[in-house]
Amino acid sequence: MHKPLAGQIALVTGASSGIGEGVAHALADAGAHVAINYHAHAEPAEKLAAAINGKGGEAFAVGADVADETQVDAMFDAVVRRWGTLDIVIANSGLQQDAKFTELTLADWRKVIDTNLTGQFLTAQRAVREFERRGMRDVSKALGKVICMSSVHEVIPWAGHVNYAASKGGIQMMMKSLAQEVAPQRIRVNGIAPGAIRTPINRDAWDRPDQLDKLLTLIPYGRIGEVEDIGRAAVWLASDDSDYVVGTTLFVDGGMTLYPGFADNG
Ligand code: BGC
């Protein structure tokens, strides 16, 4: 099997479930060593690490709240202590705290912005510092790669989810501005914007047939996404196959951003 990430070291934040878990598997299958970050629950992350190690990969679980600078530092230190450095960082941790706008509490606004946006800022900052500290390695044409997990909601407004959409819109411009800043050092920063992917975060949208039918009206390609769809995109964006891709958001959404409501003449 072709291993486009052989010899490279990756960190995936928020990797104990959902898209992060799928990305961790995909990176490991592509030959990368994978550090699996979790926040609250160690057990699923440790199970995932064991599963990767069991299939001949290299993985370990590392706890940290990505919104806490000291914990992010400690997480990067743990990876560098273990494997010497990092080549690929997937800033993936994210959550939703949905509410009607007039009922959205400041605490829930902050929680979502802190994890989704500030968490990616801290993660990307430590990644860039580590790439610069260590200098070029012969495992990739780039000095390092950062992938920011965004959402179709970096462009699609989302009533009842104002905090979440604001965080993803913020990720888009953070990613692009950072990409512009560090491209001269040969650091590639890109984003992935998943559409509706079958994970626990959106279970309400797919676990009953009537809900799934309603969801599918928003997806021209006619199926819900799976974490493997995002995993394959992450492997490509992390590999030298995408070496000239810099500061781009890759939409992996079955066409959700194609305004399907206009398919029948508006
Ligand atoms: C959200 C999901 C939602 C999807 C499409 C994602 O970013 O986390 O809950 O199903 O966007 O709307």
PDB file of C-alpha atoms and ligand atoms in Angstrom:
ATOM      1  CA  MET A   1       0.000   0.000   0.000  1.00  0.00           C
ATOM      2  CA  HIS A   2       1.205   3.514  -0.912  1.00  0.00           C
ATOM      3  CA  LYS A   3       2.152   5.395   2.280  1.00  0.00           C
ATOM      4  CA  PRO A   4       2.273   9.087   1.350  1.00  0.00           C
ATOM      5  CA  LEU A   5       2.941  10.156   4.956  1.00  0.00           C
ATOM      6  CA  ALA A   6       5.618   7.597   5.832  1.00  0.00           C
ATOM      7  CA  GLY A   7       8.083   8.933   8.393  1.00  0.00           C
ATOM      8  CA  GLN A   8       5.946  11.948   9.290  1.00  0.00           C
ATOM      9  CA  ILE A   9       4.607  12.842  12.708  1.00  0.00           C
ATOM     10  CA  ALA A  10       1.080  14.129  13.130  1.00  0.00           C
ATOM     11  CA  LEU A  11      -1.043  15.551  15.914  1.00  0.00           C
ATOM     12  CA  VAL A  12      -4.826  15.554  15.646  1.00  0.00           C
ATOM     13  CA  THR A  13      -6.746  17.583  18.219  1.00  0.00           C
ATOM     14  CA  GLY A  14     -10.172  16.414  19.291  1.00  0.00           C
ATOM     15  CA  ALA A  15      -9.404  12.970  17.951  1.00  0.00           C
ATOM     16  CA  SER A  16     -11.238  10.759  20.409  1.00  0.00           C
ATOM     17  CA  SER A  17     -14.429  10.722  18.323  1.00  0.00           C
ATOM     18  CA  GLY A  18     -16.088  11.833  15.110  1.00  0.00           C
ATOM     19  CA  ILE A  19     -14.111  13.472  12.325  1.00  0.00           C
ATOM     20  CA  GLY A  20     -10.929  13.650  14.422  1.00  0.00           C
ATOM     21  CA  GLU A  21     -11.003   9.913  14.997  1.00  0.00           C
ATOM     22  CA  GLY A  22     -11.522   9.258  11.275  1.00  0.00           C
ATOM     23  CA  VAL A  23      -8.656  11.578  10.391  1.00  0.00           C
ATOM     24  CA  ALA A  24      -6.352   9.910  12.929  1.00  0.00           C
ATOM     25  CA  HIS A  25      -7.063   6.500  11.374  1.00  0.00           C
ATOM     26  CA  ALA A  26      -6.501   7.804   7.861  1.00  0.00           C
ATOM     27  CA  LEU A  27      -3.185   9.495   8.732  1.00  0.00           C
ATOM     28  CA  ALA A  28      -1.991   6.329  10.467  1.00  0.00           C
ATOM     29  CA  ASP A  29      -2.972   4.195   7.455  1.00  0.00           C
ATOM     30  CA  ALA A  30      -0.982   6.624   5.300  1.00  0.00           C
ATOM     31  CA  GLY A  31       2.107   5.912   7.393  1.00  0.00           C
ATOM     32  CA  ALA A  32       2.203   8.797   9.880  1.00  0.00           C
ATOM     33  CA  HIS A  33       2.832   8.512  13.604  1.00  0.00           C
ATOM     34  CA  VAL A  34      -0.280  10.014  15.196  1.00  0.00           C
ATOM     35  CA  ALA A  35      -0.718  11.771  18.537  1.00  0.00           C
ATOM     36  CA  ILE A  36      -4.364  11.615  19.503  1.00  0.00           C
ATOM     37  CA  ASN A  37      -5.526  14.563  21.544  1.00  0.00           C
ATOM     38  CA  TYR A  38      -8.592  14.349  23.759  1.00  0.00           C
ATOM     39  CA  HIS A  39     -10.077  16.783  26.223  1.00  0.00           C
ATOM     40  CA  ALA A  40     -12.405  15.217  28.747  1.00  0.00           C
ATOM     41  CA  HIS A  41     -12.347  11.456  28.177  1.00  0.00           C
ATOM     42  CA  ALA A  42      -9.066   9.569  27.980  1.00  0.00           C
ATOM     43  CA  GLU A  43     -10.521   6.135  27.403  1.00  0.00           C
ATOM     44  CA  PRO A  44     -11.791   6.461  23.803  1.00  0.00           C
ATOM     45  CA  ALA A  45      -8.530   8.159  22.789  1.00  0.00           C
ATOM     46  CA  GLU A  46      -6.494   5.397  24.401  1.00  0.00           C
ATOM     47  CA  LYS A  47      -8.627   2.782  22.655  1.00  0.00           C
ATOM     48  CA  LEU A  48      -8.058   4.499  19.328  1.00  0.00           C
ATOM     49  CA  ALA A  49      -4.294   4.622  19.965  1.00  0.00           C
ATOM     50  CA  ALA A  50      -4.365   0.914  20.829  1.00  0.00           C
ATOM     51  CA  ALA A  51      -6.307   0.153  17.637  1.00  0.00           C
ATOM     52  CA  ILE A  52      -3.739   2.022  15.526  1.00  0.00           C
ATOM     53  CA  ASN A  53      -0.827   0.365  17.326  1.00  0.00           C
ATOM     54  CA  GLY A  54      -2.590  -2.989  16.881  1.00  0.00           C
ATOM     55  CA  LYS A  55      -2.631  -2.606  13.104  1.00  0.00           C
ATOM     56  CA  GLY A  56       1.077  -1.861  12.970  1.00  0.00           C
ATOM     57  CA  GLY A  57       0.915   1.932  13.319  1.00  0.00           C
ATOM     58  CA  GLU A  58       2.339   4.262  15.969  1.00  0.00           C
ATOM     59  CA  ALA A  59      -0.010   6.288  18.154  1.00  0.00           C
ATOM     60  CA  PHE A  60      -0.502   7.587  21.659  1.00  0.00           C
ATOM     61  CA  ALA A  61      -3.189   9.585  23.439  1.00  0.00           C
ATOM     62  CA  VAL A  62      -2.465  13.009  24.909  1.00  0.00           C
ATOM     63  CA  GLY A  63      -4.929  15.050  26.969  1.00  0.00           C
ATOM     64  CA  ALA A  64      -5.316  18.830  26.690  1.00  0.00           C
ATOM     65  CA  ASP A  65      -7.982  21.478  26.545  1.00  0.00           C
ATOM     66  CA  VAL A  66      -7.038  23.286  23.328  1.00  0.00           C
ATOM     67  CA  ALA A  67      -8.455  26.538  24.694  1.00  0.00           C
ATOM     68  CA  ASP A  68      -5.847  26.549  27.484  1.00  0.00           C
ATOM     69  CA  GLU A  69      -2.414  27.808  26.479  1.00  0.00           C
ATOM     70  CA  THR A  70      -0.516  25.937  29.187  1.00  0.00           C
ATOM     71  CA  GLN A  71      -2.189  22.664  28.281  1.00  0.00           C
ATOM     72  CA  VAL A  72      -1.520  23.205  24.566  1.00  0.00           C
ATOM     73  CA  ASP A  73       2.169  23.791  25.372  1.00  0.00           C
ATOM     74  CA  ALA A  74       2.249  20.612  27.437  1.00  0.00           C
ATOM     75  CA  MET A  75       0.605  18.648  24.611  1.00  0.00           C
ATOM     76  CA  PHE A  76       3.198  19.775  22.058  1.00  0.00           C
ATOM     77  CA  ASP A  77       5.998  19.089  24.570  1.00  0.00           C
ATOM     78  CA  ALA A  78       4.681  15.566  25.053  1.00  0.00           C
ATOM     79  CA  VAL A  79       4.747  14.861  21.308  1.00  0.00           C
ATOM     80  CA  VAL A  80       8.209  16.382  20.844  1.00  0.00           C
ATOM     81  CA  ARG A  81       9.548  14.425  23.846  1.00  0.00           C
ATOM     82  CA  ARG A  82       8.225  11.211  22.374  1.00  0.00           C
ATOM     83  CA  TRP A  83       8.963  11.580  18.678  1.00  0.00           C
ATOM     84  CA  GLY A  84      11.350  14.546  18.414  1.00  0.00           C
ATOM     85  CA  THR A  85       9.137  16.905  16.416  1.00  0.00           C
ATOM     86  CA  LEU A  86       5.925  17.218  14.362  1.00  0.00           C
ATOM     87  CA  ASP A  87       5.278  17.584  10.627  1.00  0.00           C
ATOM     88  CA  ILE A  88       1.473  17.663  10.399  1.00  0.00           C
ATOM     89  CA  VAL A  89      -0.942  19.344  12.778  1.00  0.00           C
ATOM     90  CA  ILE A  90      -4.691  18.962  12.355  1.00  0.00           C
ATOM     91  CA  ALA A  91      -6.519  21.615  14.401  1.00  0.00           C
ATOM     92  CA  ASN A  92      -9.798  19.780  14.644  1.00  0.00           C
ATOM     93  CA  SER A  93     -11.327  20.180  18.118  1.00  0.00           C
ATOM     94  CA  GLY A  94     -14.763  21.681  17.871  1.00  0.00           C
ATOM     95  CA  LEU A  95     -18.142  21.705  19.519  1.00  0.00           C
ATOM     96  CA  GLN A  96     -21.636  23.126  19.193  1.00  0.00           C
ATOM     97  CA  GLN A  97     -23.738  24.784  21.911  1.00  0.00           C
ATOM     98  CA  ASP A  98     -26.866  25.669  19.974  1.00  0.00           C
ATOM     99  CA  ALA A  99     -29.498  28.167  21.048  1.00  0.00           C
ATOM    100  CA  LYS A 100     -31.938  30.711  19.683  1.00  0.00           C
ATOM    101  CA  PHE A 101     -30.001  33.983  19.484  1.00  0.00           C
ATOM    102  CA  THR A 102     -31.911  35.774  22.233  1.00  0.00           C
ATOM    103  CA  GLU A 103     -31.277  32.824  24.524  1.00  0.00           C
ATOM    104  CA  LEU A 104     -27.631  32.247  23.694  1.00  0.00           C
ATOM    105  CA  THR A 105     -25.714  32.755  26.920  1.00  0.00           C
ATOM    106  CA  LEU A 106     -22.373  34.518  27.047  1.00  0.00           C
ATOM    107  CA  ALA A 107     -20.954  31.310  28.539  1.00  0.00           C
ATOM    108  CA  ASP A 108     -22.053  29.293  25.496  1.00  0.00           C
ATOM    109  CA  TRP A 109     -20.822  31.987  23.110  1.00  0.00           C
ATOM    110  CA  ARG A 110     -17.413  31.913  24.818  1.00  0.00           C
ATOM    111  CA  LYS A 111     -17.214  28.140  25.070  1.00  0.00           C
ATOM    112  CA  VAL A 112     -17.659  27.715  21.321  1.00  0.00           C
ATOM    113  CA  ILE A 113     -15.342  30.569  20.336  1.00  0.00           C
ATOM    114  CA  ASP A 114     -12.727  29.424  22.889  1.00  0.00           C
ATOM    115  CA  THR A 115     -12.601  25.828  21.669  1.00  0.00           C
ATOM    116  CA  ASN A 116     -13.279  26.228  17.965  1.00  0.00           C
ATOM    117  CA  LEU A 117     -11.399  29.445  17.175  1.00  0.00           C
ATOM    118  CA  THR A 118      -8.991  30.231  20.006  1.00  0.00           C
ATOM    119  CA  GLY A 119      -8.165  26.527  20.233  1.00  0.00           C
ATOM    120  CA  GLN A 120      -7.136  26.485  16.586  1.00  0.00           C
ATOM    121  CA  PHE A 121      -5.133  29.677  17.060  1.00  0.00           C
ATOM    122  CA  LEU A 122      -3.139  28.188  19.944  1.00  0.00           C
ATOM    123  CA  THR A 123      -2.685  24.867  18.158  1.00  0.00           C
ATOM    124  CA  ALA A 124      -1.549  26.461  14.900  1.00  0.00           C
ATOM    125  CA  GLN A 125       0.782  28.847  16.732  1.00  0.00           C
ATOM    126  CA  ARG A 126       2.566  26.056  18.571  1.00  0.00           C
ATOM    127  CA  ALA A 127       2.761  24.081  15.326  1.00  0.00           C
ATOM    128  CA  VAL A 128       4.415  26.935  13.425  1.00  0.00           C
ATOM    129  CA  ARG A 129       6.860  27.572  16.280  1.00  0.00           C
ATOM    130  CA  GLU A 130       7.843  23.910  16.296  1.00  0.00           C
ATOM    131  CA  PHE A 131       8.309  23.770  12.502  1.00  0.00           C
ATOM    132  CA  GLU A 132      10.541  26.862  12.691  1.00  0.00           C
ATOM    133  CA  ARG A 133      12.536  25.570  15.676  1.00  0.00           C
ATOM    134  CA  ARG A 134      13.327  22.269  14.028  1.00  0.00           C
ATOM    135  CA  GLY A 135      13.962  23.333  10.452  1.00  0.00           C
ATOM    136  CA  MET A 136      13.625  21.316   7.273  1.00  0.00           C
ATOM    137  CA  ARG A 137      13.471  17.506   7.420  1.00  0.00           C
ATOM    138  CA  ASP A 138      13.709  15.184   4.480  1.00  0.00           C
ATOM    139  CA  VAL A 139      10.237  13.672   4.947  1.00  0.00           C
ATOM    140  CA  SER A 140       8.300  16.355   3.046  1.00  0.00           C
ATOM    141  CA  LYS A 141       8.799  19.221   0.605  1.00  0.00           C
ATOM    142  CA  ALA A 142       7.185  21.536   3.169  1.00  0.00           C
ATOM    143  CA  LEU A 143       8.630  22.629   6.497  1.00  0.00           C
ATOM    144  CA  GLY A 144       5.288  21.655   8.008  1.00  0.00           C
ATOM    145  CA  LYS A 145       1.581  21.456   7.357  1.00  0.00           C
ATOM    146  CA  VAL A 146      -1.334  22.813   9.372  1.00  0.00           C
ATOM    147  CA  ILE A 147      -4.887  21.803   8.512  1.00  0.00           C
ATOM    148  CA  CYS A 148      -7.719  23.737  10.132  1.00  0.00           C
ATOM    149  CA  MET A 149     -10.988  21.819  10.408  1.00  0.00           C
ATOM    150  CA  SER A 150     -13.657  24.278   9.411  1.00  0.00           C
ATOM    151  CA  SER A 151     -17.207  23.641   8.193  1.00  0.00           C
ATOM    152  CA  VAL A 152     -19.556  24.545   5.382  1.00  0.00           C
ATOM    153  CA  HIS A 153     -20.702  27.079   7.977  1.00  0.00           C
ATOM    154  CA  GLU A 154     -17.635  29.169   7.283  1.00  0.00           C
ATOM    155  CA  VAL A 155     -19.795  30.383   4.367  1.00  0.00           C
ATOM    156  CA  ILE A 156     -23.351  29.144   5.023  1.00  0.00           C
ATOM    157  CA  PRO A 157     -25.135  31.246   7.662  1.00  0.00           C
ATOM    158  CA  TRP A 158     -26.798  29.105  10.325  1.00  0.00           C
ATOM    159  CA  ALA A 159     -29.724  30.371  12.371  1.00  0.00           C
ATOM    160  CA  GLY A 160     -29.770  29.009  15.886  1.00  0.00           C
ATOM    161  CA  HIS A 161     -26.028  28.368  15.686  1.00  0.00           C
ATOM    162  CA  VAL A 162     -24.640  31.905  15.609  1.00  0.00           C
ATOM    163  CA  ASN A 163     -21.706  31.138  17.899  1.00  0.00           C
ATOM    164  CA  TYR A 164     -20.705  28.095  15.841  1.00  0.00           C
ATOM    165  CA  ALA A 165     -21.007  29.848  12.456  1.00  0.00           C
ATOM    166  CA  ALA A 166     -19.048  32.830  13.815  1.00  0.00           C
ATOM    167  CA  SER A 167     -16.273  30.497  14.975  1.00  0.00           C
ATOM    168  CA  LYS A 168     -16.055  28.801  11.576  1.00  0.00           C
ATOM    169  CA  GLY A 169     -16.121  32.105   9.679  1.00  0.00           C
ATOM    170  CA  GLY A 170     -13.272  33.176  11.950  1.00  0.00           C
ATOM    171  CA  ILE A 171     -11.344  30.004  11.190  1.00  0.00           C
ATOM    172  CA  GLN A 172     -11.542  30.753   7.481  1.00  0.00           C
ATOM    173  CA  MET A 173      -9.822  34.127   7.767  1.00  0.00           C
ATOM    174  CA  MET A 174      -7.408  32.994  10.458  1.00  0.00           C
ATOM    175  CA  MET A 175      -6.345  30.115   8.225  1.00  0.00           C
ATOM    176  CA  LYS A 176      -5.903  32.274   5.123  1.00  0.00           C
ATOM    177  CA  SER A 177      -4.089  35.099   6.923  1.00  0.00           C
ATOM    178  CA  LEU A 178      -1.767  32.642   8.614  1.00  0.00           C
ATOM    179  CA  ALA A 179      -1.198  30.819   5.325  1.00  0.00           C
ATOM    180  CA  GLN A 180      -0.131  34.087   3.712  1.00  0.00           C
ATOM    181  CA  GLU A 181       2.205  34.863   6.624  1.00  0.00           C
ATOM    182  CA  VAL A 182       4.066  31.553   6.773  1.00  0.00           C
ATOM    183  CA  ALA A 183       4.058  30.387   3.141  1.00  0.00           C
ATOM    184  CA  PRO A 184       7.488  31.994   2.548  1.00  0.00           C
ATOM    185  CA  GLN A 185       8.888  29.580   5.160  1.00  0.00           C
ATOM    186  CA  ARG A 186       7.327  26.716   3.223  1.00  0.00           C
ATOM    187  CA  ILE A 187       4.693  26.039   5.807  1.00  0.00           C
ATOM    188  CA  ARG A 188       1.406  25.087   4.179  1.00  0.00           C
ATOM    189  CA  VAL A 189      -1.777  26.048   5.998  1.00  0.00           C
ATOM    190  CA  ASN A 190      -5.090  24.893   4.563  1.00  0.00           C
ATOM    191  CA  GLY A 191      -8.608  24.147   5.729  1.00  0.00           C
ATOM    192  CA  ILE A 192     -11.174  21.420   5.249  1.00  0.00           C
ATOM    193  CA  ALA A 193     -14.848  22.372   5.286  1.00  0.00           C
ATOM    194  CA  PRO A 194     -16.901  19.250   5.921  1.00  0.00           C
ATOM    195  CA  GLY A 195     -20.619  19.247   5.195  1.00  0.00           C
ATOM    196  CA  ALA A 196     -22.943  16.899   7.039  1.00  0.00           C
ATOM    197  CA  ILE A 197     -20.783  14.011   8.184  1.00  0.00           C
ATOM    198  CA  ARG A 198     -22.286  11.126  10.161  1.00  0.00           C
ATOM    199  CA  THR A 199     -20.874  11.770  13.659  1.00  0.00           C
ATOM    200  CA  PRO A 200     -22.288  12.285  17.164  1.00  0.00           C
ATOM    201  CA  ILE A 201     -22.265  16.109  16.794  1.00  0.00           C
ATOM    202  CA  ASN A 202     -25.211  16.046  14.348  1.00  0.00           C
ATOM    203  CA  ARG A 203     -26.950  12.794  15.293  1.00  0.00           C
ATOM    204  CA  ASP A 204     -30.310  14.617  15.386  1.00  0.00           C
ATOM    205  CA  ALA A 205     -29.953  15.335  11.675  1.00  0.00           C
ATOM    206  CA  TRP A 206     -29.518  11.719  10.531  1.00  0.00           C
ATOM    207  CA  ASP A 207     -30.589   9.068  12.992  1.00  0.00           C
ATOM    208  CA  ARG A 208     -34.305   9.040  12.087  1.00  0.00           C
ATOM    209  CA  PRO A 209     -35.343   8.357   8.479  1.00  0.00           C
ATOM    210  CA  ASP A 210     -37.509  11.515   8.276  1.00  0.00           C
ATOM    211  CA  GLN A 211     -34.637  13.640   9.557  1.00  0.00           C
ATOM    212  CA  LEU A 212     -32.225  12.055   7.119  1.00  0.00           C
ATOM    213  CA  ASP A 213     -34.651  12.689   4.212  1.00  0.00           C
ATOM    214  CA  LYS A 214     -34.828  16.346   5.205  1.00  0.00           C
ATOM    215  CA  LEU A 215     -31.043  16.561   5.456  1.00  0.00           C
ATOM    216  CA  LEU A 216     -30.626  14.976   2.020  1.00  0.00           C
ATOM    217  CA  THR A 217     -32.601  17.819   0.421  1.00  0.00           C
ATOM    218  CA  LEU A 218     -29.558  19.958   1.306  1.00  0.00           C
ATOM    219  CA  ILE A 219     -27.029  17.590  -0.281  1.00  0.00           C
ATOM    220  CA  PRO A 220     -27.057  17.417  -4.111  1.00  0.00           C
ATOM    221  CA  TYR A 221     -24.853  14.315  -4.106  1.00  0.00           C
ATOM    222  CA  GLY A 222     -27.610  12.433  -2.276  1.00  0.00           C
ATOM    223  CA  ARG A 223     -25.779  10.896   0.646  1.00  0.00           C
ATOM    224  CA  ILE A 224     -24.524  11.897   4.060  1.00  0.00           C
ATOM    225  CA  GLY A 225     -20.743  12.134   4.431  1.00  0.00           C
ATOM    226  CA  GLU A 226     -18.654   9.628   6.349  1.00  0.00           C
ATOM    227  CA  VAL A 227     -15.545  10.350   8.407  1.00  0.00           C
ATOM    228  CA  GLU A 228     -13.502   8.437   5.812  1.00  0.00           C
ATOM    229  CA  ASP A 229     -14.396  11.148   3.265  1.00  0.00           C
ATOM    230  CA  ILE A 230     -12.688  13.693   5.504  1.00  0.00           C
ATOM    231  CA  GLY A 231      -9.822  11.351   6.365  1.00  0.00           C
ATOM    232  CA  ARG A 232      -8.893  10.966   2.695  1.00  0.00           C
ATOM    233  CA  ALA A 233      -9.014  14.746   2.191  1.00  0.00           C
ATOM    234  CA  ALA A 234      -6.764  15.265   5.219  1.00  0.00           C
ATOM    235  CA  VAL A 235      -4.200  12.742   3.964  1.00  0.00           C
ATOM    236  CA  TRP A 236      -4.057  14.475   0.592  1.00  0.00           C
ATOM    237  CA  LEU A 237      -3.748  17.972   2.092  1.00  0.00           C
ATOM    238  CA  ALA A 238      -1.017  16.744   4.456  1.00  0.00           C
ATOM    239  CA  SER A 239       0.960  14.985   1.736  1.00  0.00           C
ATOM    240  CA  ASP A 240       3.321  16.295  -0.937  1.00  0.00           C
ATOM    241  CA  ASP A 241       0.615  15.419  -3.506  1.00  0.00           C
ATOM    242  CA  SER A 242      -0.901  18.797  -2.566  1.00  0.00           C
ATOM    243  CA  ASP A 243       2.440  20.614  -2.266  1.00  0.00           C
ATOM    244  CA  TYR A 244       1.241  23.626  -4.294  1.00  0.00           C
ATOM    245  CA  VAL A 245      -2.020  23.978  -2.326  1.00  0.00           C
ATOM    246  CA  VAL A 246      -1.646  26.878   0.085  1.00  0.00           C
ATOM    247  CA  GLY A 247      -4.320  28.777   1.996  1.00  0.00           C
ATOM    248  CA  THR A 248      -7.257  26.950   0.454  1.00  0.00           C
ATOM    249  CA  THR A 249     -10.402  25.582   2.009  1.00  0.00           C
ATOM    250  CA  LEU A 250     -11.272  22.201   0.558  1.00  0.00           C
ATOM    251  CA  PHE A 251     -15.044  21.707   0.738  1.00  0.00           C
ATOM    252  CA  VAL A 252     -15.951  18.057   1.299  1.00  0.00           C
ATOM    253  CA  ASP A 253     -19.696  18.417   1.429  1.00  0.00           C
ATOM    254  CA  GLY A 254     -21.485  16.504  -1.348  1.00  0.00           C
ATOM    255  CA  GLY A 255     -22.354  19.871  -2.866  1.00  0.00           C
ATOM    256  CA  MET A 256     -24.011  21.388   0.199  1.00  0.00           C
ATOM    257  CA  THR A 257     -22.453  24.755  -0.638  1.00  0.00           C
ATOM    258  CA  LEU A 258     -23.934  24.728  -4.174  1.00  0.00           C
ATOM    259  CA  TYR A 259     -27.196  26.404  -3.071  1.00  0.00           C
ATOM    260  CA  PRO A 260     -29.341  23.296  -3.776  1.00  0.00           C
ATOM    261  CA  GLY A 261     -32.469  25.392  -3.130  1.00  0.00           C
ATOM    262  CA  PHE A 262     -31.836  27.012  -6.528  1.00  0.00           C
ATOM    263  CA  ALA A 263     -31.702  23.712  -8.448  1.00  0.00           C
ATOM    264  CA  ASP A 264     -35.309  24.162  -9.510  1.00  0.00           C
ATOM    265  CA  ASN A 265     -35.151  27.761 -10.714  1.00  0.00           C
ATOM    266  CA  GLY A 266     -34.999  29.398  -7.288  1.00  0.00           C
TER     267      GLY A 266
HETATM  268  C1  BGC B   1     -21.981  20.805  11.901  1.00  0.00           C
HETATM  269  C2  BGC B   1     -23.018  19.726  11.730  1.00  0.00           C
HETATM  270  C3  BGC B   1     -23.864  19.970  10.494  1.00  0.00           C
HETATM  271  C4  BGC B   1     -22.994  20.276   9.279  1.00  0.00           C
HETATM  272  C5  BGC B   1     -23.826  20.693   8.073  1.00  0.00           C
HETATM  273  C6  BGC B   1     -21.188  20.915  10.624  1.00  0.00           C
HETATM  274  O1  BGC B   1     -20.172  21.853  10.748  1.00  0.00           O
HETATM  275  O2  BGC B   1     -21.134  20.515  13.004  1.00  0.00           O
HETATM  276  O3  BGC B   1     -23.849  19.680  12.876  1.00  0.00           O
HETATM  277  O4  BGC B   1     -24.659  18.832  10.224  1.00  0.00           O
HETATM  278  O5  BGC B   1     -22.078  21.287   9.576  1.00  0.00           O
HETATM  279  O6  BGC B   1     -24.809  21.638   8.390  1.00  0.00           O
END
